[in-house]
Coordinates of C-alpha atoms and ligand atoms in Angstrom, one line a residue:
M1 CA 127.3 26.4 -69.2
K2 CA 128.3 30.2 -69.2
N3 CA 132.1 29.6 -69.1
V4 CA 134.6 29.3 -72.0
L5 CA 138.1 27.9 -71.3
L6 CA 140.8 29.8 -73.2
D7 CA 144.5 30.2 -72.4
G8 CA 144.2 29.2 -68.9
T9 CA 141.5 31.1 -67.9
L10 CA 137.7 30.0 -67.3
K11 CA 135.5 33.0 -67.7
P12 CA 131.8 33.7 -68.3
Y13 CA 131.3 34.0 -72.0
K14 CA 130.2 37.6 -73.3
G15 CA 128.6 36.6 -76.4
N16 CA 125.7 34.4 -77.9
F17 CA 124.6 31.0 -76.6
I18 CA 123.3 28.0 -78.3
N19 CA 120.6 25.9 -76.5
V20 CA 121.0 22.1 -76.0
Y21 CA 117.7 20.3 -76.1
S22 CA 117.5 16.7 -74.8
P23 CA 116.0 14.0 -77.3
I24 CA 113.6 13.2 -74.5
Y25 CA 110.6 15.5 -74.3
Y26 CA 108.9 17.1 -71.4
Q27 CA 105.9 14.8 -70.4
G28 CA 102.8 15.1 -72.3
T29 CA 104.2 17.8 -74.7
Q30 CA 105.8 18.1 -78.2
E31 CA 108.7 20.0 -76.5
R32 CA 112.2 18.5 -76.1
A33 CA 113.5 19.2 -72.5
L34 CA 116.2 22.0 -72.5
I35 CA 119.2 20.8 -70.8
G36 CA 121.6 23.6 -71.3
S37 CA 123.2 25.9 -73.3
Y38 CA 126.9 26.8 -74.7
P39 CA 128.7 29.8 -76.2
D40 CA 128.3 30.1 -79.8
M41 CA 132.0 31.1 -80.2
T42 CA 133.1 33.6 -83.0
P43 CA 135.9 33.0 -85.5
E44 CA 137.7 35.4 -83.4
D45 CA 137.4 33.4 -80.1
S46 CA 138.2 30.2 -82.2
I47 CA 141.5 31.9 -83.2
K48 CA 142.5 33.0 -79.6
A49 CA 142.1 29.2 -78.6
I50 CA 144.5 28.0 -81.5
K51 CA 147.0 30.8 -80.8
A52 CA 146.9 29.9 -77.1
A53 CA 147.6 26.3 -77.9
K54 CA 150.4 27.5 -80.1
K55 CA 151.9 29.6 -77.3
A56 CA 151.7 26.8 -75.0
F57 CA 153.7 24.5 -77.2
N58 CA 156.3 27.3 -77.9
N59 CA 158.1 25.1 -80.5
G60 CA 158.6 22.3 -77.9
K61 CA 159.9 24.7 -75.3
G62 CA 156.6 25.4 -73.4
E63 CA 156.3 24.3 -69.9
W64 CA 154.1 21.1 -71.0
P65 CA 156.2 19.8 -74.0
S66 CA 159.6 20.4 -71.9
M67 CA 158.1 18.3 -69.2
T68 CA 159.3 14.6 -68.9
P69 CA 156.9 11.9 -69.9
Y70 CA 156.5 11.0 -65.7
E71 CA 155.9 14.8 -64.9
R72 CA 152.9 14.7 -67.4
I73 CA 151.9 11.4 -66.4
N74 CA 151.4 12.7 -62.6
I75 CA 149.4 15.5 -64.1
M76 CA 147.3 13.0 -65.8
N77 CA 146.6 10.9 -62.8
K78 CA 145.5 14.0 -61.0
F79 CA 143.0 14.4 -64.0
L80 CA 142.1 10.8 -63.6
E81 CA 141.2 11.4 -59.9
G82 CA 138.8 14.0 -61.0
L83 CA 137.1 11.9 -63.5
E84 CA 136.4 9.0 -61.1
K85 CA 135.1 11.5 -58.6
N86 CA 132.7 12.8 -61.4
K87 CA 131.9 9.7 -63.5
I88 CA 128.2 9.6 -62.3
G89 CA 127.4 13.5 -63.1
I90 CA 129.2 12.9 -66.5
A91 CA 127.2 9.7 -67.4
K92 CA 123.9 11.4 -66.4
S93 CA 124.7 14.2 -68.8
I94 CA 125.5 11.9 -71.6
M95 CA 122.3 10.1 -71.2
W96 CA 120.0 13.1 -71.1
E97 CA 122.1 14.7 -74.0
I98 CA 122.1 12.1 -76.6
G99 CA 119.5 9.5 -75.2
K100 CA 122.1 6.7 -74.8
S101 CA 120.9 4.3 -72.2
W102 CA 122.0 4.5 -68.7
D103 CA 124.1 1.5 -68.8
D104 CA 125.9 2.4 -71.9
S105 CA 126.4 5.9 -70.9
L106 CA 128.1 5.0 -67.8
K107 CA 130.3 2.6 -69.8
E108 CA 131.4 5.3 -72.1
V109 CA 132.8 7.2 -68.9
V110 CA 134.5 4.2 -67.2
R111 CA 135.7 3.1 -70.6
T112 CA 137.5 6.6 -71.0
I113 CA 138.9 6.3 -67.5
E114 CA 140.4 2.7 -68.2
Y115 CA 141.6 4.0 -71.5
I116 CA 143.8 6.9 -69.9
K117 CA 144.9 4.3 -67.5
D118 CA 146.2 1.9 -70.3
T119 CA 147.7 5.0 -72.0
I120 CA 149.7 6.0 -68.8
K121 CA 150.9 2.3 -68.7
A122 CA 151.6 2.1 -72.5
V123 CA 153.8 5.7 -72.0
E124 CA 155.6 4.1 -68.9
D125 CA 156.6 1.1 -71.1
L126 CA 157.6 3.3 -74.1
Y127 CA 160.2 5.2 -72.0
K128 CA 161.4 2.6 -69.6
N129 CA 164.2 1.7 -71.5
K130 CA 166.5 4.4 -73.2
N131 CA 166.1 3.7 -77.0
I132 CA 169.7 3.5 -78.0
K133 CA 170.6 1.5 -81.1
S134 CA 174.2 0.9 -82.3
V135 CA 174.5 -0.2 -86.0
N136 CA 176.9 0.1 -88.5
G137 CA 179.3 2.2 -86.5
V138 CA 176.6 4.5 -85.8
N139 CA 175.2 5.0 -82.1
A140 CA 171.8 6.6 -82.2
Y141 CA 169.5 8.0 -79.5
I142 CA 165.9 7.9 -80.5
K143 CA 163.5 9.7 -78.5
D144 CA 159.6 10.2 -79.4
T145 CA 158.9 13.8 -79.5
P146 CA 155.7 15.9 -79.5
I147 CA 154.5 17.3 -82.8
G148 CA 152.7 20.8 -82.0
V149 CA 149.0 21.4 -81.6
I150 CA 146.5 19.1 -82.1
L151 CA 142.7 20.1 -83.3
C152 CA 140.5 17.3 -81.9
S153 CA 136.9 17.1 -83.1
S154 CA 134.5 14.2 -82.1
P155 CA 130.7 13.4 -83.1
F156 CA 127.7 12.9 -81.0
N157 CA 127.6 9.1 -80.6
Y158 CA 130.4 8.9 -78.0
P159 CA 130.8 12.7 -77.1
F160 CA 132.9 12.0 -74.4
N161 CA 134.7 8.8 -75.0
E162 CA 135.9 9.8 -78.6
T163 CA 136.8 13.4 -77.7
Y164 CA 139.3 11.8 -75.0
T165 CA 140.5 9.0 -77.4
T166 CA 142.6 11.5 -79.6
L167 CA 143.1 14.3 -76.7
I168 CA 144.7 12.0 -74.3
P169 CA 147.5 10.4 -76.3
A170 CA 148.1 13.6 -77.9
L171 CA 148.6 15.5 -74.5
I172 CA 150.5 12.7 -72.8
M173 CA 153.1 12.8 -75.6
G174 CA 153.4 16.9 -75.0
N175 CA 151.1 18.3 -77.5
T176 CA 149.0 21.2 -76.8
A177 CA 145.3 21.0 -78.0
V178 CA 142.0 22.8 -79.0
M179 CA 138.7 20.5 -78.3
K180 CA 136.0 21.2 -80.7
L181 CA 133.1 19.8 -79.1
P182 CA 129.9 18.4 -80.7
H183 CA 126.2 20.2 -80.7
Y184 CA 124.7 16.9 -79.2
G185 CA 127.2 16.0 -76.4
V186 CA 128.8 19.3 -75.2
V187 CA 127.2 19.4 -71.6
C188 CA 128.9 16.4 -70.5
H189 CA 132.3 18.3 -70.7
Y190 CA 131.3 21.0 -68.4
I191 CA 132.7 19.2 -65.3
T192 CA 136.1 18.7 -67.0
Y193 CA 136.5 22.3 -68.0
Q194 CA 137.2 23.1 -64.2
L195 CA 139.6 19.9 -64.0
F196 CA 141.5 21.2 -67.0
K197 CA 142.0 24.6 -65.8
D198 CA 142.9 23.4 -62.2
I199 CA 145.2 20.7 -63.3
F200 CA 147.1 21.4 -66.6
P201 CA 149.5 24.5 -67.5
A202 CA 147.7 27.6 -69.0
G203 CA 146.9 27.1 -72.7
V204 CA 147.7 23.3 -73.0
I205 CA 143.9 22.5 -73.4
N206 CA 141.5 25.1 -74.9
V207 CA 137.8 24.2 -75.6
V208 CA 135.7 25.5 -78.5
T209 CA 132.0 25.2 -79.1
G210 CA 129.8 26.5 -81.7
D211 CA 129.2 25.8 -85.4
G212 CA 131.9 24.4 -87.6
P213 CA 132.1 27.5 -89.9
N214 CA 132.7 29.9 -87.3
T215 CA 135.1 27.8 -85.2
L216 CA 136.7 24.8 -87.1
K217 CA 137.2 27.1 -90.5
P218 CA 139.1 29.9 -89.0
I219 CA 141.2 27.8 -86.8
M220 CA 142.5 25.8 -89.8
E221 CA 142.8 29.0 -91.8
T222 CA 145.5 30.2 -89.4
G223 CA 147.7 27.3 -90.5
L224 CA 148.7 26.9 -86.9
V225 CA 147.2 23.1 -86.6
D226 CA 150.1 20.6 -86.9
I227 CA 147.5 17.4 -86.4
F228 CA 144.0 17.1 -86.8
G229 CA 142.4 14.1 -85.0
F230 CA 138.7 13.9 -86.3
I231 CA 136.0 11.4 -85.9
G232 CA 133.0 11.9 -87.8
T233 CA 131.7 12.0 -91.4
S234 CA 134.1 12.0 -94.6
K235 CA 132.6 14.8 -96.2
A236 CA 133.0 17.0 -93.0
A237 CA 136.6 15.7 -92.8
S238 CA 137.7 16.8 -96.4
T239 CA 136.0 20.2 -96.2
I240 CA 137.9 20.9 -92.9
I241 CA 141.2 19.8 -94.0
K242 CA 141.0 22.0 -97.2
Y243 CA 140.8 24.9 -95.1
H244 CA 144.2 24.5 -94.0
P245 CA 146.8 26.6 -96.1
K246 CA 149.2 23.7 -96.2
P247 CA 146.9 20.6 -96.2
N248 CA 149.7 18.3 -96.9
A249 CA 151.8 19.4 -93.8
L250 CA 148.9 18.5 -91.6
K251 CA 149.1 15.1 -89.9
L252 CA 146.0 13.3 -90.0
C253 CA 144.2 10.8 -87.6
L254 CA 140.6 10.3 -88.8
G255 CA 138.0 8.1 -87.9
L256 CA 135.4 8.2 -90.7
E257 CA 132.4 6.8 -92.3
A258 CA 131.6 3.1 -92.3
N259 CA 129.0 0.7 -93.7
N260 CA 130.1 -2.6 -92.2
V261 CA 128.8 -6.0 -93.6
G262 CA 127.7 -8.9 -91.8
V263 CA 127.9 -12.0 -93.7
I264 CA 125.8 -15.2 -92.7
L265 CA 127.1 -18.5 -94.0
G266 CA 125.0 -21.2 -95.0
D267 CA 125.8 -23.1 -92.0
A268 CA 125.6 -20.4 -89.4
N269 CA 124.1 -21.3 -86.1
I270 CA 121.1 -18.9 -86.3
Q271 CA 120.0 -19.0 -82.8
K272 CA 123.4 -18.4 -81.5
A273 CA 124.4 -15.9 -83.8
I274 CA 121.2 -13.5 -83.9
P275 CA 121.7 -11.9 -80.3
E276 CA 125.1 -11.0 -81.4
I277 CA 124.1 -9.8 -84.8
I278 CA 121.0 -7.9 -83.1
S279 CA 123.6 -6.0 -80.6
G280 CA 126.2 -5.3 -83.6
C281 CA 123.0 -3.7 -85.6
L282 CA 121.0 -1.9 -83.0
S283 CA 123.3 -1.0 -80.0
Y284 CA 122.6 2.6 -79.3
N285 CA 119.9 2.3 -82.1
G286 CA 122.7 1.8 -84.7
Q287 CA 124.5 5.2 -84.3
R288 CA 127.8 3.5 -84.0
C289 CA 130.3 3.7 -86.9
T290 CA 131.2 0.2 -86.2
A291 CA 127.3 -1.0 -86.3
L292 CA 126.5 -3.9 -88.7
K293 CA 124.7 -1.9 -91.5
V294 CA 123.9 -4.7 -94.2
L295 CA 123.4 -8.3 -93.6
L296 CA 124.4 -10.6 -96.6
V297 CA 122.6 -13.9 -95.9
N298 CA 123.2 -17.3 -97.7
E299 CA 120.2 -18.5 -99.6
N300 CA 120.1 -21.9 -97.9
I301 CA 119.2 -20.2 -94.6
Y302 CA 117.9 -16.8 -95.8
E303 CA 114.0 -17.4 -95.1
E304 CA 114.8 -18.9 -91.8
F305 CA 117.2 -16.1 -91.1
V306 CA 114.8 -13.3 -92.0
K307 CA 111.8 -14.8 -89.8
E308 CA 113.9 -15.6 -86.9
F309 CA 116.1 -12.2 -87.0
S310 CA 112.8 -10.1 -87.5
N311 CA 110.9 -11.9 -84.7
A312 CA 114.0 -11.2 -82.2
V313 CA 114.2 -7.3 -83.4
D314 CA 110.3 -7.1 -82.6
N315 CA 111.1 -8.2 -78.9
L316 CA 113.6 -5.5 -78.2
K317 CA 112.4 -3.2 -75.4
L318 CA 111.8 0.4 -76.5
G319 CA 111.8 3.4 -74.1
M320 CA 113.4 6.0 -72.0
P321 CA 117.4 5.6 -71.5
W322 CA 117.0 5.1 -67.9
E323 CA 114.8 2.3 -67.9
K324 CA 116.1 -1.2 -67.3
S325 CA 117.2 -3.3 -70.2
V326 CA 115.9 -1.0 -72.6
K327 CA 117.8 -1.2 -76.3
I328 CA 116.0 1.3 -78.3
T329 CA 115.9 4.9 -77.1
P330 CA 115.2 8.3 -78.2
L331 CA 117.3 9.8 -81.3
P332 CA 119.1 13.0 -80.8
E333 CA 119.5 14.3 -84.3
E334 CA 115.9 15.9 -85.0
K335 CA 116.0 15.2 -88.9
K336 CA 116.8 11.5 -88.3
P337 CA 113.4 10.1 -88.1
K338 CA 112.3 11.7 -91.5
Y339 CA 115.4 10.4 -93.1
I340 CA 114.7 6.9 -91.8
E341 CA 111.3 7.2 -93.5
E342 CA 112.8 8.4 -96.8
L343 CA 115.2 5.4 -96.8
I344 CA 112.2 2.9 -96.5
D345 CA 110.4 4.7 -99.2
D346 CA 113.4 4.4 -101.3
A347 CA 113.9 0.5 -100.6
I348 CA 110.3 -0.3 -101.3
Q349 CA 110.7 1.5 -104.6
Y350 CA 113.3 -0.8 -105.5
G351 CA 111.6 -4.0 -104.5
G352 CA 112.4 -4.4 -100.9
S353 CA 109.8 -4.9 -98.2
I354 CA 109.8 -4.4 -94.4
C355 CA 109.6 -8.0 -92.9
N356 CA 109.3 -7.4 -89.1
K357 CA 105.7 -7.8 -87.9
K358 CA 105.8 -4.4 -85.9
R359 CA 107.0 -3.0 -89.1
G360 CA 109.1 0.0 -87.3
G361 CA 109.2 3.5 -87.9
I362 CA 108.5 6.6 -85.9
I363 CA 106.4 5.7 -82.8
D364 CA 106.8 8.5 -80.4
R365 CA 108.8 11.6 -81.7
S366 CA 112.1 10.9 -81.4
I367 CA 112.0 7.0 -80.8
V368 CA 112.1 4.9 -83.9
S369 CA 111.4 1.5 -83.7
P370 CA 113.7 -0.8 -85.8
I371 CA 112.9 -1.5 -89.2
V372 CA 113.9 -4.9 -91.0
I373 CA 114.0 -4.7 -94.9
R374 CA 114.3 -8.0 -96.9
D375 CA 115.3 -8.3 -100.5
A376 CA 117.7 -5.4 -100.2
K377 CA 119.7 -4.4 -103.1
P378 CA 123.0 -2.6 -103.7
C379 CA 121.2 0.3 -105.6
M380 CA 119.1 1.2 -102.4
R381 CA 120.1 4.3 -100.4
V382 CA 119.7 2.2 -97.0
V383 CA 122.5 0.1 -98.5
K384 CA 124.8 2.8 -99.8
E385 CA 124.6 5.5 -97.4
E386 CA 126.1 5.5 -93.8
Q387 CA 122.4 5.9 -92.6
F388 CA 123.3 5.7 -88.6
G389 CA 120.0 4.7 -87.4
P390 CA 117.6 1.6 -86.5
I391 CA 117.1 0.3 -90.0
I392 CA 118.5 -3.1 -91.4
P393 CA 118.7 -4.3 -94.8
I394 CA 119.2 -8.0 -95.6
M395 CA 120.3 -9.3 -98.8
K396 CA 120.5 -13.0 -100.2
W397 CA 123.5 -14.5 -101.9
S398 CA 124.4 -17.9 -103.3
S399 CA 128.0 -17.8 -104.2
I400 CA 130.7 -16.0 -102.2
S401 CA 131.9 -14.4 -105.2
E402 CA 128.6 -12.2 -104.9
V403 CA 129.8 -11.1 -101.4
Q404 CA 133.4 -10.2 -102.7
E405 CA 131.7 -8.1 -105.4
F406 CA 129.7 -6.2 -103.0
V407 CA 132.9 -5.8 -100.6
M408 CA 134.9 -4.4 -103.4
N409 CA 132.3 -2.3 -104.8
S410 CA 131.8 -0.4 -101.5
N411 CA 133.4 2.9 -100.8
Y412 CA 133.9 2.2 -97.2
G413 CA 136.3 -0.4 -95.5
Q414 CA 136.1 -0.4 -91.8
Q415 CA 135.3 -3.8 -90.5
A416 CA 133.2 -6.8 -91.3
A417 CA 131.7 -9.7 -89.4
I418 CA 131.3 -13.5 -90.5
F419 CA 129.0 -15.9 -88.9
G420 CA 129.3 -19.8 -89.5
E421 CA 130.7 -22.8 -88.4
D422 CA 133.0 -24.6 -91.1
P423 CA 136.4 -23.4 -91.0
D424 CA 136.9 -23.6 -94.8
L425 CA 133.6 -21.7 -95.3
I426 CA 134.9 -19.0 -92.9
A427 CA 138.2 -18.6 -94.6
S428 CA 136.6 -18.2 -98.0
A429 CA 134.6 -15.4 -96.5
V430 CA 137.6 -14.0 -94.8
D431 CA 139.3 -13.8 -98.0
C432 CA 136.6 -11.4 -99.4
F433 CA 137.6 -8.7 -96.8
V434 CA 141.5 -9.0 -96.7
F435 CA 142.8 -5.7 -98.2
N436 CA 139.3 -4.2 -97.8
V437 CA 138.8 -3.7 -94.3
G438 CA 140.7 -3.0 -91.1
R439 CA 139.3 -5.9 -89.0
V440 CA 137.4 -8.9 -89.7
N441 CA 135.5 -10.5 -86.8
I442 CA 134.4 -14.1 -86.7
N443 CA 130.9 -15.2 -84.9
S444 CA 131.0 -11.8 -83.1
Q445 CA 129.9 -8.1 -84.2
C446 CA 132.0 -5.5 -85.2
Q447 CA 133.4 -3.0 -82.7
R448 CA 136.3 -0.7 -81.5
G449 CA 137.1 -2.3 -78.6
P450 CA 139.3 -3.7 -76.8
D451 CA 141.0 -0.5 -77.2
V452 CA 144.7 -2.2 -77.3
L453 CA 143.5 -3.3 -80.8
P454 CA 144.5 -1.3 -83.8
F455 CA 141.3 0.6 -84.6
T456 CA 141.5 1.5 -88.4
G457 CA 140.2 1.2 -92.0
R458 CA 140.5 1.2 -95.6
K459 CA 139.1 3.3 -98.5
D460 CA 136.8 6.3 -97.0
S461 CA 136.6 4.8 -93.6
A462 CA 139.7 6.1 -91.9
Q463 CA 143.3 7.6 -92.2
G464 CA 145.6 6.6 -89.4
T465 CA 145.2 3.9 -86.7
L466 CA 144.1 4.4 -83.1
S467 CA 144.7 2.2 -80.2
V468 CA 146.3 2.8 -76.7
T469 CA 149.8 2.2 -78.1
D470 CA 149.3 3.1 -82.0
A471 CA 148.0 6.7 -80.8
L472 CA 151.3 7.4 -79.1
K473 CA 152.9 6.9 -82.4
V474 CA 150.4 9.1 -84.2
F475 CA 150.7 11.9 -81.7
S476 CA 154.8 11.9 -81.7
I477 CA 157.7 12.0 -84.0
P478 CA 160.7 10.2 -83.7
S479 CA 163.8 12.4 -83.1
V480 CA 167.2 10.6 -83.7
V481 CA 170.5 12.1 -82.4
A482 CA 173.2 9.7 -84.3
I483 CA 176.9 9.9 -83.8
K484 CA 179.7 7.7 -85.3
S485 CA 181.1 5.3 -82.9
K486 CA 185.1 5.8 -82.1
E487 CA 185.9 2.5 -83.7
A488 CA 184.1 3.6 -87.3
G489 CA 186.5 6.8 -87.0
L490 CA 184.6 10.4 -87.6
F491 CA 185.2 10.7 -91.4
Ligands
G3H1 O1 130.9 5.3 -83.7 C1 132.2 5.0 -83.8 C2 132.8 4.3 -82.6 O2 134.1 4.4 -82.6 C3 132.3 2.8 -82.2 O3 132.9 2.1 -81.0 O4 132.7 -0.1 -81.4 O5 133.1 0.8 -79.3 O6 131.0 1.2 -80.2 P1 132.3 1.0 -80.4

């Protein structure tokens, strides 16, 4: 992709480019397939992007923020038509860039289209009735108004969907935007550059590509960003936020790290639970912030669970993302396989052992076969770090107070999953997570969807809440015009 989209113009970039390599290798070689390149934008380019977004907002008087919600919805509907026409191309690109299975790549695009449709519906509902309140002799008119400019930055694992999860609600409420795209997952956006240019007023959406120090840092340093919509690591978020000259003035919507726990109660139906737990741990190779990352299994069923779970993991199909019913696919991050090997060594050093017969590990360059580690302990790196890969530590517990202690000591608090049958046992497990996580799932894996549910977390896992309706509040501010009623008198 040779173009940049800045201030309503889509022009070939004059500077340097960064190559994008697929996690899939050219057949019979040690070489990753080259699938494109993107502009390595400079600090000057990035500053142009944020200035263009600020100009398009023009303190709420720009063309886009001045439109009625229905005018913006009409434009968004045109964008939707464009996405529908291009969904196969976008999904193919996701598959090649990040190695996501074909089914999941297509789902990512379809889910995004549905998310936009639901957002449109939610905006229609929001503005259906004039929000007028008469209270204590005051008549007030309340209108949700845009805030300004959003900088949205998304991770590689949902490069398309999670970019739009913040971008779309921000736009539809009348804000303008700079999108910073991730290194793995940039190519899938190329098709939409043209749609943005053709459909939206100039400067409403500006796209930035390149490394963080050249792009996000100078953008933040201008002090022109009003909202930071970020999905990624906690460390990156806090570094970027600090570049803003007035970080306290910045509105934040952050989806950060997690290390979600699966609690298996003593009466869990193992056969029923295992497929759900495997999907929770290993969908897209465990590269989801909502993945189950640590399994805490009651001592009464520990041995049986470890055996059955390990066998089921060994039966997962490994292969290329386009193969039918493939579950484990190539990992895009080049350093990830080595990192996983380090975690295994560390776990073994602290008394853990690999319990699946296939053992797992690097089997073909970027493909890592899943590893199940029994006798895991809280001190192990695989338990403490958000490892984002196909490795599953299992710990044994005898009293629910041990689960409680583990949860309280974690820095993360996104979600949890509880598997069991007896309602009282389930309730005592749920108690461990109240005030510690954003969502508890019973007999089901952790997940963000359905997208109408609030997606948030506690501790280091999130700031702000996303969902189809919550996001509309995140990206707007109520403006109130209040007048004393005649009966109340003016003074
Ligand atoms: O990686 C983090 C995503 O928000 C996970 O979303 O639960 O829909 O896979 P998901």
